PDB file of C-alpha atoms in Angstrom:
ATOM      1  CA  UNK A   1      74.171  12.973  82.929  1.00  0.00           C
ATOM      2  CA  UNK A   2      73.184  14.263  79.669  1.00  0.00           C
ATOM      3  CA  UNK A   3      74.301  15.339  76.592  1.00  0.00           C
ATOM      4  CA  UNK A   4      77.089  17.239  74.923  1.00  0.00           C
ATOM      5  CA  UNK A   5      78.709  18.471  71.916  1.00  0.00           C
ATOM      6  CA  UNK A   6      81.336  19.408  70.360  1.00  0.00           C
ATOM      7  CA  UNK A   7      83.056  20.613  66.819  1.00  0.00           C
ATOM      8  CA  UNK A   8      86.502  19.794  66.099  1.00  0.00           C
ATOM      9  CA  UNK A   9      88.823  22.694  64.853  1.00  0.00           C
ATOM     10  CA  UNK A  10      90.592  22.006  61.337  1.00  0.00           C
ATOM     11  CA  UNK A  11      93.946  22.795  62.237  1.00  0.00           C
ATOM     12  CA  UNK A  12      95.666  19.758  61.535  1.00  0.00           C
ATOM     13  CA  UNK A  13      94.225  19.955  57.942  1.00  0.00           C
ATOM     14  CA  UNK A  14      94.956  23.682  57.527  1.00  0.00           C
ATOM     15  CA  UNK A  15      98.594  22.941  58.756  1.00  0.00           C
ATOM     16  CA  UNK A  16      98.389  25.284  62.236  1.00  0.00           C
ATOM     17  CA  UNK A  17      99.017  22.718  64.636  1.00  0.00           C
ATOM     18  CA  UNK A  18     102.628  22.161  66.784  1.00  0.00           C
ATOM     19  CA  UNK A  19     104.659  19.766  65.514  1.00  0.00           C
ATOM     20  CA  UNK A  20     103.263  16.304  66.745  1.00  0.00           C
ATOM     21  CA  UNK A  21     105.221  13.931  69.214  1.00  0.00           C
ATOM     22  CA  UNK A  22     104.558  10.849  67.015  1.00  0.00           C
ATOM     23  CA  UNK A  23     105.232  10.509  63.054  1.00  0.00           C
ATOM     24  CA  UNK A  24     102.556  12.387  61.060  1.00  0.00           C
ATOM     25  CA  UNK A  25     102.135   9.395  59.233  1.00  0.00           C
ATOM     26  CA  UNK A  26     100.484   7.458  62.129  1.00  0.00           C
ATOM     27  CA  UNK A  27      98.132  10.153  62.775  1.00  0.00           C
ATOM     28  CA  UNK A  28      94.322   9.677  61.044  1.00  0.00           C
ATOM     29  CA  UNK A  29      91.975  12.292  60.988  1.00  0.00           C
ATOM     30  CA  UNK A  30      87.948  12.070  60.825  1.00  0.00           C
ATOM     31  CA  UNK A  31      85.315  14.160  62.300  1.00  0.00           C
ATOM     32  CA  UNK A  32      85.352  13.317  65.457  1.00  0.00           C
ATOM     33  CA  UNK A  33      89.046  13.398  66.366  1.00  0.00           C
ATOM     34  CA  UNK A  34      92.685  12.855  65.553  1.00  0.00           C
ATOM     35  CA  UNK A  35      93.612   9.442  66.192  1.00  0.00           C
ATOM     36  CA  UNK A  36      96.432   7.078  66.741  1.00  0.00           C
ATOM     37  CA  UNK A  37      96.081   3.225  66.356  1.00  0.00           C
ATOM     38  CA  UNK A  38      96.859   1.974  69.832  1.00  0.00           C
ATOM     39  CA  UNK A  39      98.059  -1.064  68.604  1.00  0.00           C
ATOM     40  CA  UNK A  40     101.611  -1.031  68.095  1.00  0.00           C
ATOM     41  CA  UNK A  41     102.293   2.626  69.349  1.00  0.00           C
ATOM     42  CA  UNK A  42     101.499   1.968  72.908  1.00  0.00           C
ATOM     43  CA  UNK A  43     104.558   3.744  74.242  1.00  0.00           C
ATOM     44  CA  UNK A  44     103.630   6.558  71.773  1.00  0.00           C
ATOM     45  CA  UNK A  45     100.082   6.855  72.825  1.00  0.00           C
ATOM     46  CA  UNK A  46     100.680   8.945  76.006  1.00  0.00           C
ATOM     47  CA  UNK A  47     102.628  11.633  74.364  1.00  0.00           C
ATOM     48  CA  UNK A  48     100.196  11.717  71.417  1.00  0.00           C
ATOM     49  CA  UNK A  49      97.212  11.956  73.789  1.00  0.00           C
ATOM     50  CA  UNK A  50      98.638  14.400  75.854  1.00  0.00           C
ATOM     51  CA  UNK A  51      99.303  16.567  72.881  1.00  0.00           C
ATOM     52  CA  UNK A  52      95.905  16.611  71.332  1.00  0.00           C
ATOM     53  CA  UNK A  53      94.589  17.869  74.696  1.00  0.00           C
ATOM     54  CA  UNK A  54      97.169  20.549  75.510  1.00  0.00           C
ATOM     55  CA  UNK A  55      99.335  22.165  73.056  1.00  0.00           C
ATOM     56  CA  UNK A  56      98.265  20.827  69.537  1.00  0.00           C
ATOM     57  CA  UNK A  57      96.790  24.586  68.642  1.00  0.00           C
ATOM     58  CA  UNK A  58      95.325  27.289  70.166  1.00  0.00           C
ATOM     59  CA  UNK A  59      91.714  25.241  70.654  1.00  0.00           C
ATOM     60  CA  UNK A  60      91.707  23.694  73.993  1.00  0.00           C
ATOM     61  CA  UNK A  61      91.281  19.886  73.172  1.00  0.00           C
ATOM     62  CA  UNK A  62      91.205  20.860  69.298  1.00  0.00           C
ATOM     63  CA  UNK A  63      87.477  21.347  69.793  1.00  0.00           C
ATOM     64  CA  UNK A  64      86.353  24.779  67.745  1.00  0.00           C
ATOM     65  CA  UNK A  65      83.248  24.851  69.617  1.00  0.00           C
ATOM     66  CA  UNK A  66      82.040  22.751  72.686  1.00  0.00           C
ATOM     67  CA  UNK A  67      78.991  22.830  74.863  1.00  0.00           C
ATOM     68  CA  UNK A  68      76.746  21.137  77.364  1.00  0.00           C
ATOM     69  CA  UNK A  69      73.440  20.984  75.348  1.00  0.00           C
ATOM     70  CA  UNK A  70      71.564  19.896  78.386  1.00  0.00           C
ATOM     71  CA  UNK A  71      70.774  17.412  81.157  1.00  0.00           C
ATOM     72  CA  UNK A  72      68.307  14.484  80.053  1.00  0.00           C
ATOM     73  CA  UNK A  73      65.310  15.733  81.558  1.00  0.00           C
ATOM     74  CA  UNK A  74      65.811  19.144  79.966  1.00  0.00           C
ATOM     75  CA  UNK A  75      66.708  17.647  76.704  1.00  0.00           C
ATOM     76  CA  UNK A  76      63.597  15.215  76.931  1.00  0.00           C
ATOM     77  CA  UNK A  77      61.437  18.515  77.918  1.00  0.00           C
ATOM     78  CA  UNK A  78      62.646  20.206  74.716  1.00  0.00           C
ATOM     79  CA  UNK A  79      61.428  17.166  72.152  1.00  0.00           C
ATOM     80  CA  UNK A  80      58.160  17.351  74.149  1.00  0.00           C
ATOM     81  CA  UNK A  81      57.817  21.257  72.900  1.00  0.00           C
ATOM     82  CA  UNK A  82      58.750  20.351  69.519  1.00  0.00           C
ATOM     83  CA  UNK A  83      56.345  17.955  69.059  1.00  0.00           C
ATOM     84  CA  UNK A  84      53.858  19.994  70.645  1.00  0.00           C
ATOM     85  CA  UNK A  85      54.744  22.882  68.217  1.00  0.00           C
ATOM     86  CA  UNK A  86      54.349  20.011  65.288  1.00  0.00           C
ATOM     87  CA  UNK A  87      56.981  17.858  64.115  1.00  0.00           C
ATOM     88  CA  UNK A  88      56.236  18.866  60.531  1.00  0.00           C
ATOM     89  CA  UNK A  89      58.057  22.017  61.417  1.00  0.00           C
ATOM     90  CA  UNK A  90      61.476  20.330  62.613  1.00  0.00           C
ATOM     91  CA  UNK A  91      61.991  17.370  60.353  1.00  0.00           C
ATOM     92  CA  UNK A  92      65.611  17.466  60.632  1.00  0.00           C
ATOM     93  CA  UNK A  93      65.944  18.100  64.434  1.00  0.00           C
ATOM     94  CA  UNK A  94      63.316  14.832  64.648  1.00  0.00           C
ATOM     95  CA  UNK A  95      65.670  13.038  62.569  1.00  0.00           C
ATOM     96  CA  UNK A  96      69.081  13.943  63.932  1.00  0.00           C
ATOM     97  CA  UNK A  97      68.536  14.884  67.685  1.00  0.00           C
ATOM     98  CA  UNK A  98      70.214  11.754  68.914  1.00  0.00           C
ATOM     99  CA  UNK A  99      68.392   9.372  71.661  1.00  0.00           C
ATOM    100  CA  UNK A 100      71.552   8.903  73.568  1.00  0.00           C
ATOM    101  CA  UNK A 101      75.083   9.810  73.888  1.00  0.00           C
ATOM    102  CA  UNK A 102      77.198   9.262  70.235  1.00  0.00           C
ATOM    103  CA  UNK A 103      76.680  10.102  66.650  1.00  0.00           C
ATOM    104  CA  UNK A 104      77.224  13.284  64.586  1.00  0.00           C
ATOM    105  CA  UNK A 105      75.462  15.845  62.481  1.00  0.00           C
ATOM    106  CA  UNK A 106      76.839  16.733  59.118  1.00  0.00           C
ATOM    107  CA  UNK A 107      77.184  20.538  58.450  1.00  0.00           C
ATOM    108  CA  UNK A 108      74.499  20.503  56.102  1.00  0.00           C
ATOM    109  CA  UNK A 109      72.214  19.302  58.531  1.00  0.00           C
ATOM    110  CA  UNK A 110      73.123  21.519  61.042  1.00  0.00           C
ATOM    111  CA  UNK A 111      72.350  24.507  58.563  1.00  0.00           C
ATOM    112  CA  UNK A 112      68.765  23.036  58.450  1.00  0.00           C
ATOM    113  CA  UNK A 113      68.266  22.923  62.169  1.00  0.00           C
ATOM    114  CA  UNK A 114      69.455  26.374  62.264  1.00  0.00           C
ATOM    115  CA  UNK A 115      66.509  27.686  60.540  1.00  0.00           C
ATOM    116  CA  UNK A 116      64.376  25.081  62.207  1.00  0.00           C
ATOM    117  CA  UNK A 117      65.820  26.722  65.895  1.00  0.00           C
ATOM    118  CA  UNK A 118      64.913  29.974  64.426  1.00  0.00           C
ATOM    119  CA  UNK A 119      61.519  29.086  63.574  1.00  0.00           C
ATOM    120  CA  UNK A 120      61.239  27.725  67.282  1.00  0.00           C
ATOM    121  CA  UNK A 121      62.306  31.256  68.276  1.00  0.00           C
ATOM    122  CA  UNK A 122      60.029  33.310  66.573  1.00  0.00           C
ATOM    123  CA  UNK A 123      56.778  31.402  64.856  1.00  0.00           C
ATOM    124  CA  UNK A 124      56.137  28.100  66.663  1.00  0.00           C
ATOM    125  CA  UNK A 125      53.246  27.785  68.835  1.00  0.00           C
ATOM    126  CA  UNK A 126      54.047  26.080  72.351  1.00  0.00           C
ATOM    127  CA  UNK A 127      50.982  25.820  73.845  1.00  0.00           C
ATOM    128  CA  UNK A 128      51.407  25.375  77.930  1.00  0.00           C
ATOM    129  CA  UNK A 129      52.987  22.884  80.266  1.00  0.00           C
ATOM    130  CA  UNK A 130      52.185  21.292  83.454  1.00  0.00           C
ATOM    131  CA  UNK A 131      54.159  22.677  86.444  1.00  0.00           C
ATOM    132  CA  UNK A 132      54.167  21.921  89.960  1.00  0.00           C
ATOM    133  CA  UNK A 133      54.128  25.316  92.142  1.00  0.00           C
ATOM    134  CA  UNK A 134      55.033  26.448  95.770  1.00  0.00           C
ATOM    135  CA  UNK A 135      53.104  29.167  97.646  1.00  0.00           C
ATOM    136  CA  UNK A 136      55.460  31.888  96.039  1.00  0.00           C
ATOM    137  CA  UNK A 137      54.518  30.892  92.416  1.00  0.00           C
ATOM    138  CA  UNK A 138      58.144  29.397  91.898  1.00  0.00           C
ATOM    139  CA  UNK A 139      58.029  26.196  89.639  1.00  0.00           C
ATOM    140  CA  UNK A 140      59.281  23.167  92.019  1.00  0.00           C
ATOM    141  CA  UNK A 141      59.002  20.647  88.926  1.00  0.00           C
ATOM    142  CA  UNK A 142      58.406  20.610  85.294  1.00  0.00           C
ATOM    143  CA  UNK A 143      55.830  17.426  84.417  1.00  0.00           C
ATOM    144  CA  UNK A 144      58.120  15.201  81.719  1.00  0.00           C
ATOM    145  CA  UNK A 145      55.945  12.952  79.986  1.00  0.00           C
ATOM    146  CA  UNK A 146      58.829  10.420  79.201  1.00  0.00           C
ATOM    147  CA  UNK A 147      58.998  10.082  82.828  1.00  0.00           C
ATOM    148  CA  UNK A 148      55.278  10.191  83.212  1.00  0.00           C
ATOM    149  CA  UNK A 149      55.698  12.561  85.597  1.00  0.00           C
ATOM    150  CA  UNK A 150      58.015  11.043  87.965  1.00  0.00           C
ATOM    151  CA  UNK A 151      60.779  13.402  89.408  1.00  0.00           C
ATOM    152  CA  UNK A 152      61.548  11.237  92.859  1.00  0.00           C
ATOM    153  CA  UNK A 153      62.480   8.116  93.007  1.00  0.00           C
ATOM    154  CA  UNK A 154      63.008   7.091  96.586  1.00  0.00           C
ATOM    155  CA  UNK A 155      64.752   3.683  96.929  1.00  0.00           C
ATOM    156  CA  UNK A 156      64.572   3.616 100.623  1.00  0.00           C
ATOM    157  CA  UNK A 157      61.240   3.641 101.067  1.00  0.00           C
ATOM    158  CA  UNK A 158      60.265   2.278  97.586  1.00  0.00           C
ATOM    159  CA  UNK A 159      58.125   5.143  96.415  1.00  0.00           C
ATOM    160  CA  UNK A 160      58.037   7.318  93.367  1.00  0.00           C
ATOM    161  CA  UNK A 161      56.790  10.895  93.786  1.00  0.00           C
ATOM    162  CA  UNK A 162      55.706  13.190  90.598  1.00  0.00           C
ATOM    163  CA  UNK A 163      53.239  15.307  89.094  1.00  0.00           C
ATOM    164  CA  UNK A 164      51.323  15.109  86.071  1.00  0.00           C
ATOM    165  CA  UNK A 165      47.948  16.949  84.795  1.00  0.00           C
ATOM    166  CA  UNK A 166      45.583  15.410  87.291  1.00  0.00           C
ATOM    167  CA  UNK A 167      47.909  16.405  90.354  1.00  0.00           C
ATOM    168  CA  UNK A 168      50.624  15.862  92.625  1.00  0.00           C
ATOM    169  CA  UNK A 169      50.885  11.811  93.696  1.00  0.00           C
ATOM    170  CA  UNK A 170      52.740   9.674  95.643  1.00  0.00           C
ATOM    171  CA  UNK A 171      53.110   5.934  94.781  1.00  0.00           C
ATOM    172  CA  UNK A 172      54.377   2.931  96.787  1.00  0.00           C
ATOM    173  CA  UNK A 173      54.496  -0.930  95.547  1.00  0.00           C
ATOM    174  CA  UNK A 174      52.300  -0.286  92.814  1.00  0.00           C
ATOM    175  CA  UNK A 175      49.701   1.556  94.782  1.00  0.00           C
ATOM    176  CA  UNK A 176      48.723   5.359  94.760  1.00  0.00           C
ATOM    177  CA  UNK A 177      49.221   6.581  97.985  1.00  0.00           C
ATOM    178  CA  UNK A 178      48.088  10.129  97.741  1.00  0.00           C
ATOM    179  CA  UNK A 179      47.256  12.390  94.617  1.00  0.00           C
ATOM    180  CA  UNK A 180      45.774  16.203  94.854  1.00  0.00           C
ATOM    181  CA  UNK A 181      45.872  18.959  92.197  1.00  0.00           C
ATOM    182  CA  UNK A 182      46.015  21.453  95.524  1.00  0.00           C
ATOM    183  CA  UNK A 183      47.677  20.283  98.787  1.00  0.00           C
ATOM    184  CA  UNK A 184      49.625  21.108 101.995  1.00  0.00           C
ATOM    185  CA  UNK A 185      52.803  19.900 102.289  1.00  0.00           C
ATOM    186  CA  UNK A 186      54.107  19.444 105.889  1.00  0.00           C
ATOM    187  CA  UNK A 187      57.540  17.948 107.070  1.00  0.00           C
ATOM    188  CA  UNK A 188      56.824  16.662 110.620  1.00  0.00           C
ATOM    189  CA  UNK A 189      60.397  15.861 111.436  1.00  0.00           C
ATOM    190  CA  UNK A 190      62.913  12.738 110.748  1.00  0.00           C
ATOM    191  CA  UNK A 191      62.047   9.416 110.926  1.00  0.00           C
ATOM    192  CA  UNK A 192      64.321   6.345 110.057  1.00  0.00           C
ATOM    193  CA  UNK A 193      66.264   7.065 107.197  1.00  0.00           C
ATOM    194  CA  UNK A 194      64.325  10.137 106.205  1.00  0.00           C
ATOM    195  CA  UNK A 195      61.519  12.366 106.979  1.00  0.00           C
ATOM    196  CA  UNK A 196      57.955  11.933 107.772  1.00  0.00           C
ATOM    197  CA  UNK A 197      55.551  13.981 105.519  1.00  0.00           C
ATOM    198  CA  UNK A 198      51.882  14.917 106.099  1.00  0.00           C
ATOM    199  CA  UNK A 199      50.074  15.855 102.957  1.00  0.00           C
ATOM    200  CA  UNK A 200      46.575  17.343 102.903  1.00  0.00           C
ATOM    201  CA  UNK A 201      44.292  17.538 100.076  1.00  0.00           C
ATOM    202  CA  UNK A 202      43.318  20.986 100.032  1.00  0.00           C
ATOM    203  CA  UNK A 203      39.825  20.272  98.375  1.00  0.00           C
ATOM    204  CA  UNK A 204      38.748  17.414 100.049  1.00  0.00           C
ATOM    205  CA  UNK A 205      40.703  17.462 103.799  1.00  0.00           C
ATOM    206  CA  UNK A 206      42.146  13.964 103.216  1.00  0.00           C
ATOM    207  CA  UNK A 207      45.468  13.539 104.647  1.00  0.00           C
ATOM    208  CA  UNK A 208      48.279  11.001 104.855  1.00  0.00           C
ATOM    209  CA  UNK A 209      51.586  10.601 106.527  1.00  0.00           C
ATOM    210  CA  UNK A 210      54.141   9.346 104.347  1.00  0.00           C
ATOM    211  CA  UNK A 211      57.684   8.308 105.091  1.00  0.00           C
ATOM    212  CA  UNK A 212      59.968   9.767 101.998  1.00  0.00           C
ATOM    213  CA  UNK A 213      63.751  10.082 102.138  1.00  0.00           C
ATOM    214  CA  UNK A 214      63.333  13.639 101.746  1.00  0.00           C
ATOM    215  CA  UNK A 215      60.623  16.348 101.555  1.00  0.00           C
ATOM    216  CA  UNK A 216      58.629  16.599  98.335  1.00  0.00           C
ATOM    217  CA  UNK A 217      59.405  20.513  97.969  1.00  0.00           C
ATOM    218  CA  UNK A 218      62.750  20.415  99.476  1.00  0.00           C
ATOM    219  CA  UNK A 219      61.735  22.936 102.490  1.00  0.00           C
ATOM    220  CA  UNK A 220      61.699  21.951 106.121  1.00  0.00           C
ATOM    221  CA  UNK A 221      58.131  24.264 106.644  1.00  0.00           C
ATOM    222  CA  UNK A 222      54.740  23.725 105.565  1.00  0.00           C
ATOM    223  CA  UNK A 223      54.471  24.346 101.781  1.00  0.00           C
ATOM    224  CA  UNK A 224      51.107  24.522  99.619  1.00  0.00           C
ATOM    225  CA  UNK A 225      51.577  23.338  96.385  1.00  0.00           C
ATOM    226  CA  UNK A 226      49.553  23.141  93.196  1.00  0.00           C
ATOM    227  CA  UNK A 227      49.499  21.835  90.092  1.00  0.00           C
ATOM    228  CA  UNK A 228      48.623  24.168  87.050  1.00  0.00           C
ATOM    229  CA  UNK A 229      48.857  24.843  83.269  1.00  0.00           C
ATOM    230  CA  UNK A 230      51.051  27.876  82.587  1.00  0.00           C
ATOM    231  CA  UNK A 231      51.773  29.008  78.760  1.00  0.00           C
ATOM    232  CA  UNK A 232      54.807  28.237  77.217  1.00  0.00           C
ATOM    233  CA  UNK A 233      57.209  31.076  75.246  1.00  0.00           C
ATOM    234  CA  UNK A 234      60.699  29.932  73.451  1.00  0.00           C
ATOM    235  CA  UNK A 235      62.425  31.689  76.204  1.00  0.00           C
ATOM    236  CA  UNK A 236      61.623  28.927  78.308  1.00  0.00           C
ATOM    237  CA  UNK A 237      64.062  26.875  76.542  1.00  0.00           C
ATOM    238  CA  UNK A 238      66.945  29.188  76.442  1.00  0.00           C
ATOM    239  CA  UNK A 239      69.003  26.596  78.114  1.00  0.00           C
ATOM    240  CA  UNK A 240      69.244  24.021  75.043  1.00  0.00           C
ATOM    241  CA  UNK A 241      68.656  26.590  72.240  1.00  0.00           C
ATOM    242  CA  UNK A 242      71.663  28.761  72.980  1.00  0.00           C
ATOM    243  CA  UNK A 243      73.977  25.741  72.949  1.00  0.00           C
ATOM    244  CA  UNK A 244      72.675  23.854  70.113  1.00  0.00           C
ATOM    245  CA  UNK A 245      73.143  27.150  67.999  1.00  0.00           C
ATOM    246  CA  UNK A 246      76.398  27.598  69.249  1.00  0.00           C
ATOM    247  CA  UNK A 247      77.944  24.087  68.005  1.00  0.00           C
ATOM    248  CA  UNK A 248      75.214  24.321  64.542  1.00  0.00           C
ATOM    249  CA  UNK A 249      76.731  27.697  63.832  1.00  0.00           C
ATOM    250  CA  UNK A 250      80.503  26.376  64.364  1.00  0.00           C
ATOM    251  CA  UNK A 251      79.840  23.369  62.055  1.00  0.00           C
ATOM    252  CA  UNK A 252      78.651  25.168  59.568  1.00  0.00           C
ATOM    253  CA  UNK A 253      81.371  27.838  59.500  1.00  0.00           C
ATOM    254  CA  UNK A 254      84.172  25.491  59.691  1.00  0.00           C
ATOM    255  CA  UNK A 255      82.671  22.563  57.700  1.00  0.00           C
ATOM    256  CA  UNK A 256      82.909  19.729  60.359  1.00  0.00           C
ATOM    257  CA  UNK A 257      80.173  17.754  61.815  1.00  0.00           C
ATOM    258  CA  UNK A 258      78.659  18.401  65.387  1.00  0.00           C
ATOM    259  CA  UNK A 259      79.960  15.301  67.492  1.00  0.00           C
ATOM    260  CA  UNK A 260      77.176  14.137  69.924  1.00  0.00           C
ATOM    261  CA  UNK A 261      78.756  13.125  73.253  1.00  0.00           C
TER     262      UNK A 261
END
């Protein structure tokens, strides 16, 4: 689940397609796609659809550019970074970034977005982020405020696992079962439909044994986990900056909108 985007090519408008398998006068064009009214054209629709997606022009699916923007977690982390840096620097991104799949970004807005992305890369002050790290220093998960830090919903045992600025936590039936900024995570073996874990607060020594559908850290060995703050650089968001730049540049280049999907 996530957000994708594409920019339709202009081969149809510029007369650079192959001959369609349906009468040209039946075809309509808008920013998103070529279209054939289905009602009354049922027998032609399959041939038309096949032509659009394979063989109409040199662009696959008649898309000048297409990109996976991000999964929803990464997308929301990027929005949170924009907010930390100050929405006043990103008025077009704030207005135009979609809240879900669907909608479009017009070429002039795409041009403005490119300047805001440049500012984000080169000038924005991004502060720090809360991360849960293991004993190698590798990030296990990054705190996402939109999810209140929860990164694992355990349907088997009805529990939530998360990490926020106050530490790693486990909740069950509305009750907080464990919380620690530094803890030892020890899988004790299979239990029911999941695994039995011991979590030990390394600051207080308090420990709890819990059944979960899977280990928190994805390891079958004892792992030290710690919540910490780390400074953020723009490179942290290359995963979304690159595809956003790609589709916005394509929109500006050919004059068709970016379509969110």
